[in-house]
PDB file of C-alpha atoms in Angstrom:
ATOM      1  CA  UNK A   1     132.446 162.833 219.559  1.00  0.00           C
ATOM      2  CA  UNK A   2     132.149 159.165 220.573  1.00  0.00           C
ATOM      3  CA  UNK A   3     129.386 157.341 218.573  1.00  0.00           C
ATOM      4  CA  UNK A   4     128.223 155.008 221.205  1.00  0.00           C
ATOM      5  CA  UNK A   5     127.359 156.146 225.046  1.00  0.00           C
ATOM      6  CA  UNK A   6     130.361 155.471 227.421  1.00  0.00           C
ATOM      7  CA  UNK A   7     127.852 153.961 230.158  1.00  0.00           C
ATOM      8  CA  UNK A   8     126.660 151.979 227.511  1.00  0.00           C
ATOM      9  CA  UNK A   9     130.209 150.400 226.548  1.00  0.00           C
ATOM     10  CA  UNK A  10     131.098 150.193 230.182  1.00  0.00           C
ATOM     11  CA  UNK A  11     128.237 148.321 231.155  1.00  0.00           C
ATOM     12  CA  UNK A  12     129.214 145.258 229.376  1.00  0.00           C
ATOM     13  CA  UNK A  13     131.637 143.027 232.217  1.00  0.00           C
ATOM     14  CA  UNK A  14     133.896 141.740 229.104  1.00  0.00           C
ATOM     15  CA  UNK A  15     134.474 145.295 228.116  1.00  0.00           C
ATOM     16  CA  UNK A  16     135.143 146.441 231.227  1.00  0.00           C
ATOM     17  CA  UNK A  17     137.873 143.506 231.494  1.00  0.00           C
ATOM     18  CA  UNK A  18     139.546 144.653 228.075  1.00  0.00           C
ATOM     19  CA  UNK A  19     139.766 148.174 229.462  1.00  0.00           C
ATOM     20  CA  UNK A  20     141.853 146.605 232.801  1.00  0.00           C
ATOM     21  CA  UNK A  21     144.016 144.565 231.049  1.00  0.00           C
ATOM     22  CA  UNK A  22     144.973 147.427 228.250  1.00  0.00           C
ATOM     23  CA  UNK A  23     144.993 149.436 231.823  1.00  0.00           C
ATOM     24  CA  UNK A  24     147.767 146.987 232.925  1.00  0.00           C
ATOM     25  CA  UNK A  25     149.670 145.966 230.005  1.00  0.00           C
ATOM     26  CA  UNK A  26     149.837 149.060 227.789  1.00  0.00           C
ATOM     27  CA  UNK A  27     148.519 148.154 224.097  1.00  0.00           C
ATOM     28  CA  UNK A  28     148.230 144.944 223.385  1.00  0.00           C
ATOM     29  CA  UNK A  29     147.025 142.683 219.844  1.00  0.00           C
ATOM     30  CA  UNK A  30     143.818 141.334 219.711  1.00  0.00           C
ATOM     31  CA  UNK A  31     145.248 137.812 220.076  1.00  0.00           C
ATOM     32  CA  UNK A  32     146.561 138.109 222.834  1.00  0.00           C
ATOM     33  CA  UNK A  33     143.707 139.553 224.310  1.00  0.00           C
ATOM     34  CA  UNK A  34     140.949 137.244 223.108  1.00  0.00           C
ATOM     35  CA  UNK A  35     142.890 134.643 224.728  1.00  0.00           C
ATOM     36  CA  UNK A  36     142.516 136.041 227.926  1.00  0.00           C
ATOM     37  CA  UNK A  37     138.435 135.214 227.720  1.00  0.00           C
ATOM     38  CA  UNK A  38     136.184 132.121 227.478  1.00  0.00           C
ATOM     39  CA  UNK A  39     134.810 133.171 224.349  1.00  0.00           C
ATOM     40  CA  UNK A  40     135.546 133.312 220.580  1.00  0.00           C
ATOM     41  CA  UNK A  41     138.141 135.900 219.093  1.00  0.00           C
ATOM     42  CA  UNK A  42     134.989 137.284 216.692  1.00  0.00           C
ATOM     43  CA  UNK A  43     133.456 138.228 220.356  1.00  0.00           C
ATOM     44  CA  UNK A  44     136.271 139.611 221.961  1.00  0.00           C
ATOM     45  CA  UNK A  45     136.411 141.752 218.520  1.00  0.00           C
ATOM     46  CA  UNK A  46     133.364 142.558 219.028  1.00  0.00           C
ATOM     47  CA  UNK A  47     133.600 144.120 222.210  1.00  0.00           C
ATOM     48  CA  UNK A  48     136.613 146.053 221.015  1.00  0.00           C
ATOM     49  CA  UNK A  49     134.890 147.429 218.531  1.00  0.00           C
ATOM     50  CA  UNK A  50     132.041 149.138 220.582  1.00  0.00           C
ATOM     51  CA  UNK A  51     134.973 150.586 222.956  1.00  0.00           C
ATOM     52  CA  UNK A  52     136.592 151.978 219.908  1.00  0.00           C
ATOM     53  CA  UNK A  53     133.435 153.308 218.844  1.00  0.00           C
ATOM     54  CA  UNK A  54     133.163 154.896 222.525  1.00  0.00           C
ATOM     55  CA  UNK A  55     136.094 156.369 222.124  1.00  0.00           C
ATOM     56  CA  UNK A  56     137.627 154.155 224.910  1.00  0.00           C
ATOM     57  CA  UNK A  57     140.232 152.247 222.846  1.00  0.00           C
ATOM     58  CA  UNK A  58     142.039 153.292 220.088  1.00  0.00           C
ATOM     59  CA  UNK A  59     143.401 150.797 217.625  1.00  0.00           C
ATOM     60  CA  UNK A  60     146.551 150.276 215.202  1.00  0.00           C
ATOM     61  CA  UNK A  61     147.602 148.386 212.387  1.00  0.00           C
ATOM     62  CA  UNK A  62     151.497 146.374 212.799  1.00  0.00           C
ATOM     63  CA  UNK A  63     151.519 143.962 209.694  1.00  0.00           C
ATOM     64  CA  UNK A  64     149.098 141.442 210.273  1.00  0.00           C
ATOM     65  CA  UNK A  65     148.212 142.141 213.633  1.00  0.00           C
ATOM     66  CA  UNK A  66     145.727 144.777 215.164  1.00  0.00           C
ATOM     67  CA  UNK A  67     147.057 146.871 218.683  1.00  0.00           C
ATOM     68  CA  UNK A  68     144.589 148.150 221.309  1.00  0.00           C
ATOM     69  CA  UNK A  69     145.754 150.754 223.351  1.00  0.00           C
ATOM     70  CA  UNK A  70     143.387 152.898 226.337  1.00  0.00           C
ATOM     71  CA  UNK A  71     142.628 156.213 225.487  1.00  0.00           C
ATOM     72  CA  UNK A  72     141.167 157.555 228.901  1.00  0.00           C
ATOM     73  CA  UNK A  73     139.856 161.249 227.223  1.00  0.00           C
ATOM     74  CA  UNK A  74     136.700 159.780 227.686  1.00  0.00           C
ATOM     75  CA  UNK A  75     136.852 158.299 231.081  1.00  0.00           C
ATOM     76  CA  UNK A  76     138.524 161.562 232.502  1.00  0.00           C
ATOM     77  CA  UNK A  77     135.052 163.435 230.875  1.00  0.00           C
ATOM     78  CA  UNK A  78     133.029 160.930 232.726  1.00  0.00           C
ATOM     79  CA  UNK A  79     135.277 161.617 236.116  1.00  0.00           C
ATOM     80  CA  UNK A  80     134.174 165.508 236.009  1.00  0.00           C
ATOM     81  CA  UNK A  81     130.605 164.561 235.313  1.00  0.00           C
ATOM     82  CA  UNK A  82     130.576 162.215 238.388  1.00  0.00           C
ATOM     83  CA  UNK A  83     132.415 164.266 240.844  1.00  0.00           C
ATOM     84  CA  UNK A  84     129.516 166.590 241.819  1.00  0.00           C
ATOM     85  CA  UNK A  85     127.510 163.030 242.360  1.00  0.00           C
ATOM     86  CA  UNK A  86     130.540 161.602 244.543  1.00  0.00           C
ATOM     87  CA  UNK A  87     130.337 164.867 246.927  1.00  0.00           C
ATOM     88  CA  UNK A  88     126.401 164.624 247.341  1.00  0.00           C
ATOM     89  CA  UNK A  89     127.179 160.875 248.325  1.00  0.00           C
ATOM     90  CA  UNK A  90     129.810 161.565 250.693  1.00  0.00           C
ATOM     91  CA  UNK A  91     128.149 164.090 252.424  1.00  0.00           C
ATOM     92  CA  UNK A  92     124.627 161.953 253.003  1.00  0.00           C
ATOM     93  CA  UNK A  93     126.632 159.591 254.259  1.00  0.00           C
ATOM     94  CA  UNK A  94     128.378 161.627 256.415  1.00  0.00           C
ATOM     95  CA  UNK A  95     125.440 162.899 257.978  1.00  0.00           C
ATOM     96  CA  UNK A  96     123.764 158.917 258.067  1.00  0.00           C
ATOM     97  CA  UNK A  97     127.370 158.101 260.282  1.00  0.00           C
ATOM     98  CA  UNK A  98     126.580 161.350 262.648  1.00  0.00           C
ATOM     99  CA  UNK A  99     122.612 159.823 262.827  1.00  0.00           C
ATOM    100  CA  UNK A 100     123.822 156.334 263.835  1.00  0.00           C
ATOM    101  CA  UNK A 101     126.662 157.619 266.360  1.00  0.00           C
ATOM    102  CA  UNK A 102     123.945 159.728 268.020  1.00  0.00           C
ATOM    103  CA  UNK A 103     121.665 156.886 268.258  1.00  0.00           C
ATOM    104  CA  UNK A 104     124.294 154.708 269.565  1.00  0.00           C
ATOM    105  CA  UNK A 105     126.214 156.979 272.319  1.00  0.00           C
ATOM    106  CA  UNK A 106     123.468 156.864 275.332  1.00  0.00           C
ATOM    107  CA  UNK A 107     124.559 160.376 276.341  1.00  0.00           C
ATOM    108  CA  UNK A 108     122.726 161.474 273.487  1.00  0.00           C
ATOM    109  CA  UNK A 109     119.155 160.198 274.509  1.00  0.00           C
ATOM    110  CA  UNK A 110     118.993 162.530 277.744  1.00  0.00           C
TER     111      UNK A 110
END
């Protein structure tokens, strides 16, 4: 079990950022990620650690250098918890595009 919320980790921007460009580029060391952001390496570190901790990013030792790679378990979990959110959406939105088509065709006043 993750020891830090997934909202939580995902609501930082930065760590959001991380998670795209492991997303696009497959594991990658910390170097080369910290240099992707206007902020110290200690920060970007930082941030890796609370998505570790999340379980969103899992991490691996090569010599001297430290790989993060995505590990989407958790962001599959948080897919099935949303989905019965996403259909409620959808559907009041359906019915808000019949309202507003109704209002709009004049046939529909008489």
């Amino acid at each position: 079990m993750p020891d830090i919320d997934v909202f939580a980790a995902l609501a930082n921007p930065a760590r959001r950022q991380l998670l795209g460009l492991l997303l696009d580029s497959g594991p990658l060391p910390v170097q080369q990620l910290a240099a992707q952001f206007a902020m110290s390496r200690p920060s970007v570190s930082e941030h890796l650690k609370v998505l570790k901790d999340a379980g969103l990013v899992g991490e691996r030792k090569a010599g001297r250098q430290r790989y993060y790679e995505l590990r989407p378990e958790p962001l599959r979990d948080l897919t099935r918890w949303l989905t019965p959110y996403e259909r409620f959406w959808r559907e009041k939105l359906g019915n808000l595009r019949t309202l507003l088509d109704e209002e709009g065709d004049p046939a529909s006043h008489d």
